[in-house]
XYZ file of C-alpha atoms in Angstrom:
259
model
C -56.885 -210.908 -51.224
C -56.971 -209.620 -47.648
C -58.238 -206.074 -47.071
C -55.830 -203.422 -45.928
C -56.414 -201.150 -42.997
C -55.160 -197.752 -41.972
C -53.485 -196.938 -38.680
C -55.749 -195.523 -35.990
C -56.654 -191.867 -36.285
C -57.554 -189.253 -33.717
C -60.271 -186.645 -33.809
C -60.212 -185.152 -37.268
C -58.910 -188.339 -38.882
C -55.214 -187.454 -38.813
C -52.532 -189.474 -37.052
C -51.297 -188.318 -33.670
C -47.727 -187.065 -33.597
C -46.614 -190.210 -31.782
C -48.293 -192.541 -34.286
C -46.964 -190.546 -37.228
C -43.411 -190.776 -35.900
C -43.765 -194.524 -35.398
C -44.873 -195.030 -39.016
C -42.161 -192.976 -40.722
C -39.689 -194.743 -42.991
C -36.831 -193.779 -40.696
C -38.524 -195.275 -37.641
C -39.258 -198.521 -39.483
C -35.664 -198.723 -40.723
C -34.287 -198.099 -37.224
C -36.510 -200.829 -35.771
C -35.407 -203.278 -38.485
C -31.693 -202.571 -37.997
C -32.042 -202.792 -34.230
C -33.612 -206.255 -34.492
C -30.758 -207.303 -36.784
C -28.540 -207.518 -33.693
C -31.063 -209.428 -31.575
C -31.155 -213.018 -32.786
C -33.491 -214.147 -30.009
C -36.190 -211.834 -31.361
C -35.992 -213.238 -34.891
C -38.476 -215.815 -36.115
C -36.181 -218.166 -38.029
C -38.819 -220.894 -38.220
C -41.140 -218.589 -40.127
C -38.262 -217.436 -42.371
C -37.522 -221.077 -43.285
C -41.229 -221.550 -44.061
C -41.047 -218.597 -46.451
C -37.955 -219.987 -48.160
C -39.654 -223.326 -48.778
C -42.814 -221.747 -50.164
C -40.866 -219.429 -52.464
C -40.102 -222.591 -54.434
C -43.459 -224.329 -54.208
C -46.103 -221.622 -53.736
C -44.718 -218.065 -53.650
C -48.255 -216.626 -53.637
C -48.619 -217.841 -50.040
C -45.578 -215.814 -49.020
C -47.133 -212.611 -50.312
C -50.393 -213.327 -48.507
C -48.393 -212.878 -45.334
C -47.282 -209.449 -46.565
C -50.970 -208.522 -46.794
C -51.470 -209.683 -43.234
C -48.515 -207.573 -42.060
C -49.995 -204.495 -43.733
C -53.288 -205.193 -42.007
C -51.793 -205.627 -38.547
C -48.639 -203.464 -38.552
C -49.411 -200.931 -41.292
C -46.357 -201.740 -43.397
C -45.752 -203.981 -46.376
C -42.042 -204.565 -45.807
C -40.669 -207.150 -43.375
C -39.986 -205.980 -39.842
C -38.074 -209.161 -38.964
C -34.557 -209.550 -40.484
C -34.507 -213.347 -39.989
C -35.015 -213.960 -43.724
C -32.082 -211.677 -44.585
C -29.852 -213.418 -42.035
C -30.643 -216.904 -43.403
C -30.180 -215.682 -46.976
C -26.757 -214.303 -46.038
C -25.777 -217.658 -44.543
C -26.902 -219.451 -47.698
C -24.874 -216.997 -49.776
C -21.709 -217.456 -47.726
C -21.909 -221.256 -47.623
C -22.622 -221.582 -51.352
C -19.811 -219.172 -52.240
C -17.349 -221.201 -50.180
C -18.661 -224.228 -52.073
C -17.884 -222.480 -55.344
C -14.370 -221.788 -54.102
C -13.856 -225.469 -53.323
C -15.271 -226.663 -56.640
C -13.082 -224.206 -58.573
C -9.971 -225.215 -56.550
C -9.455 -221.752 -55.078
C -7.179 -221.159 -52.130
C -8.238 -219.581 -48.837
C -7.391 -216.008 -49.875
C -9.041 -216.386 -53.280
C -12.203 -217.833 -51.698
C -12.278 -214.966 -49.193
C -11.977 -212.433 -52.023
C -14.771 -214.170 -53.921
C -16.951 -214.137 -50.809
C -16.459 -210.389 -50.359
C -17.232 -209.755 -54.026
C -20.386 -211.856 -53.976
C -21.723 -210.474 -50.685
C -20.987 -206.776 -51.100
C -21.238 -206.361 -54.883
C -23.492 -209.103 -56.260
C -25.923 -209.314 -53.355
C -25.935 -205.964 -51.542
C -24.798 -203.611 -54.324
C -26.847 -205.098 -57.157
C -29.763 -205.691 -54.769
C -29.837 -202.023 -53.716
C -29.630 -200.938 -57.347
C -32.443 -203.205 -58.565
C -34.660 -202.416 -55.573
C -34.236 -198.667 -56.045
C -34.894 -198.966 -59.771
C -38.092 -200.966 -59.226
C -39.167 -198.581 -56.458
C -38.832 -195.609 -58.821
C -40.516 -197.354 -61.768
C -43.508 -198.654 -59.804
C -44.137 -195.364 -58.021
C -43.767 -193.330 -61.198
C -45.563 -195.464 -63.774
C -47.650 -198.201 -62.111
C -49.657 -196.439 -59.397
C -53.416 -196.418 -59.976
C -53.932 -193.208 -58.028
C -50.660 -191.465 -57.210
C -50.780 -190.089 -53.709
C -49.085 -190.062 -50.348
C -51.071 -192.965 -48.907
C -50.607 -195.350 -51.833
C -46.995 -195.776 -52.791
C -44.522 -198.649 -52.855
C -42.254 -198.709 -49.826
C -38.553 -198.977 -50.647
C -38.249 -201.668 -47.984
C -40.939 -203.695 -49.733
C -39.112 -203.363 -53.066
C -35.990 -204.700 -51.339
C -37.989 -207.583 -49.838
C -39.361 -208.490 -53.272
C -35.805 -208.595 -54.599
C -34.677 -210.832 -51.718
C -37.637 -213.162 -52.284
C -36.840 -213.446 -55.978
C -33.098 -213.743 -55.386
C -33.335 -216.714 -53.020
C -34.439 -219.405 -55.548
C -31.911 -218.020 -58.039
C -29.195 -218.336 -55.403
C -30.102 -221.925 -54.515
C -30.249 -223.050 -58.153
C -27.140 -221.306 -59.505
C -24.971 -221.225 -56.376
C -25.860 -224.525 -54.755
C -27.569 -227.120 -56.968
C -25.351 -226.257 -59.907
C -22.228 -227.049 -57.883
C -22.987 -230.772 -58.144
C -22.867 -230.622 -61.951
C -19.995 -228.236 -62.658
C -17.032 -230.609 -62.571
C -18.911 -233.595 -63.983
C -21.109 -232.301 -66.794
C -21.350 -228.567 -67.242
C -17.742 -227.356 -67.426
C -15.593 -230.413 -68.155
C -17.902 -231.388 -71.021
C -18.545 -227.753 -71.930
C -18.226 -228.398 -75.668
C -20.743 -231.222 -75.461
C -24.384 -230.282 -76.011
C -25.491 -231.979 -72.785
C -23.023 -229.831 -70.824
C -24.301 -226.424 -71.852
C -27.895 -227.699 -72.075
C -27.859 -228.623 -68.361
C -26.062 -225.424 -67.343
C -28.145 -223.051 -69.462
C -31.388 -224.764 -68.411
C -30.499 -224.051 -64.786
C -29.993 -220.407 -65.691
C -33.365 -220.395 -67.449
C -35.093 -221.866 -64.395
C -33.346 -219.533 -61.939
C -34.071 -216.334 -63.858
C -37.656 -217.486 -64.494
C -38.140 -217.778 -60.748
C -36.713 -214.284 -60.299
C -39.024 -212.712 -62.868
C -42.138 -214.552 -61.689
C -41.622 -213.899 -57.967
C -40.883 -210.237 -58.714
C -44.159 -210.030 -60.656
C -46.085 -211.672 -57.810
C -44.610 -209.227 -55.324
C -45.829 -206.134 -57.129
C -49.034 -207.744 -58.344
C -49.946 -208.323 -54.685
C -50.163 -204.566 -54.092
C -53.791 -203.479 -54.679
C -52.841 -199.913 -55.634
C -50.640 -200.878 -58.619
C -51.835 -201.291 -62.213
C -50.502 -203.029 -65.326
C -48.094 -205.178 -63.322
C -48.278 -207.770 -66.109
C -45.563 -205.760 -67.869
C -43.148 -207.252 -65.324
C -43.633 -210.597 -67.082
C -42.525 -209.272 -70.469
C -38.832 -210.116 -69.831
C -39.863 -213.780 -70.133
C -39.922 -213.346 -73.921
C -36.338 -212.090 -73.979
C -35.298 -214.824 -71.547
C -36.654 -217.636 -73.722
C -35.153 -216.053 -76.836
C -31.765 -215.775 -75.144
C -31.983 -219.384 -73.953
C -32.710 -220.725 -77.435
C -29.966 -218.546 -78.900
C -27.428 -219.751 -76.328
C -28.141 -223.393 -77.158
C -28.011 -222.709 -80.899
C -24.634 -220.976 -80.650
C -23.188 -223.318 -78.018
C -22.763 -220.684 -75.320
C -22.046 -222.183 -71.899
C -23.251 -219.645 -69.332
C -21.983 -221.601 -66.347
C -18.513 -221.903 -67.828
C -18.573 -218.132 -68.304
C -19.560 -217.644 -64.655
C -16.716 -219.865 -63.478
C -14.230 -217.948 -65.628
C -15.585 -214.643 -64.291
C -15.253 -215.774 -60.666
C -11.654 -216.874 -61.220
C -10.843 -213.609 -63.029
C -12.279 -211.601 -60.122
C -9.929 -213.026 -57.527
C -6.712 -212.868 -59.508
C-alpha cells in the first residue's frame, strides 16, 4: 500500500488561502466538469487500461487511486475519460438491447433515455451518496476533517463496480437472449445461463465496491461490504429452485418501460 501525503503547508502548518481554495470539493468538481468538455485533455488509453483490469485485477486499479492521492491530494478521478467511455458502452449496449428485443427507433430512444438518466445517473447518484454517508458515519477509524471519504471517490467506486456489470448484463448477455435465455425460458438451461450471468455481474459489483473502500487506509471493518454475497448466493439458488428467469424479467421490464 502506497503512503499518502498531505498538501504543502506554510509557516504554522496550515494551508495557504490559495492552496485551500484549490483543494475544496467545489474546485475539484469544477475542474472535473471543465475537463469533460475537453476531449484532447482526456487520457482514454489509461481509461481503457482501467476497464481491462477491472475484470482481471481490480486491485491494480485502486493502486492508481493511491498514487493520485499521493501526487494530487485527492482520491477521486480528475480525468473524466473513464466516465465518457462508460457512457459510450452504455449507449451502444442499450441500442443492442433495442435491436435484440425488436424495438423501433422511438422505443429504443426511450429505453436509452431511461437507462442513461435513471439506471446509470439516478441510481448511481443514489448509491454513491448512500455509501458516502455510511462510510463516513460508521466506518471511519478516527472521524475528523482530514480523514473522510470524498463523495467523488464514492461515485468513482460505483462506476468501477458498474462497468463489469454493464458489460456482462448489457453486452455479453445479448448473444444468448434470443437463442437460450428467453426463447427457452422454461428450460433449466435457459434460466441457468441467464441467472448465472446475473450472479457473476453482481458478484463483480460487490467485490469491486469492497476493494474500493478497503483501499482507504482510514476506514475500518470494510469486510462488512462483502456480507451481501451471502444473500446473493441464497437468491441465486432460490431462483434456480423456483425457475425464476431474471433475464426474461429484465426484457419484459424494458419493453414495459417504453410502451
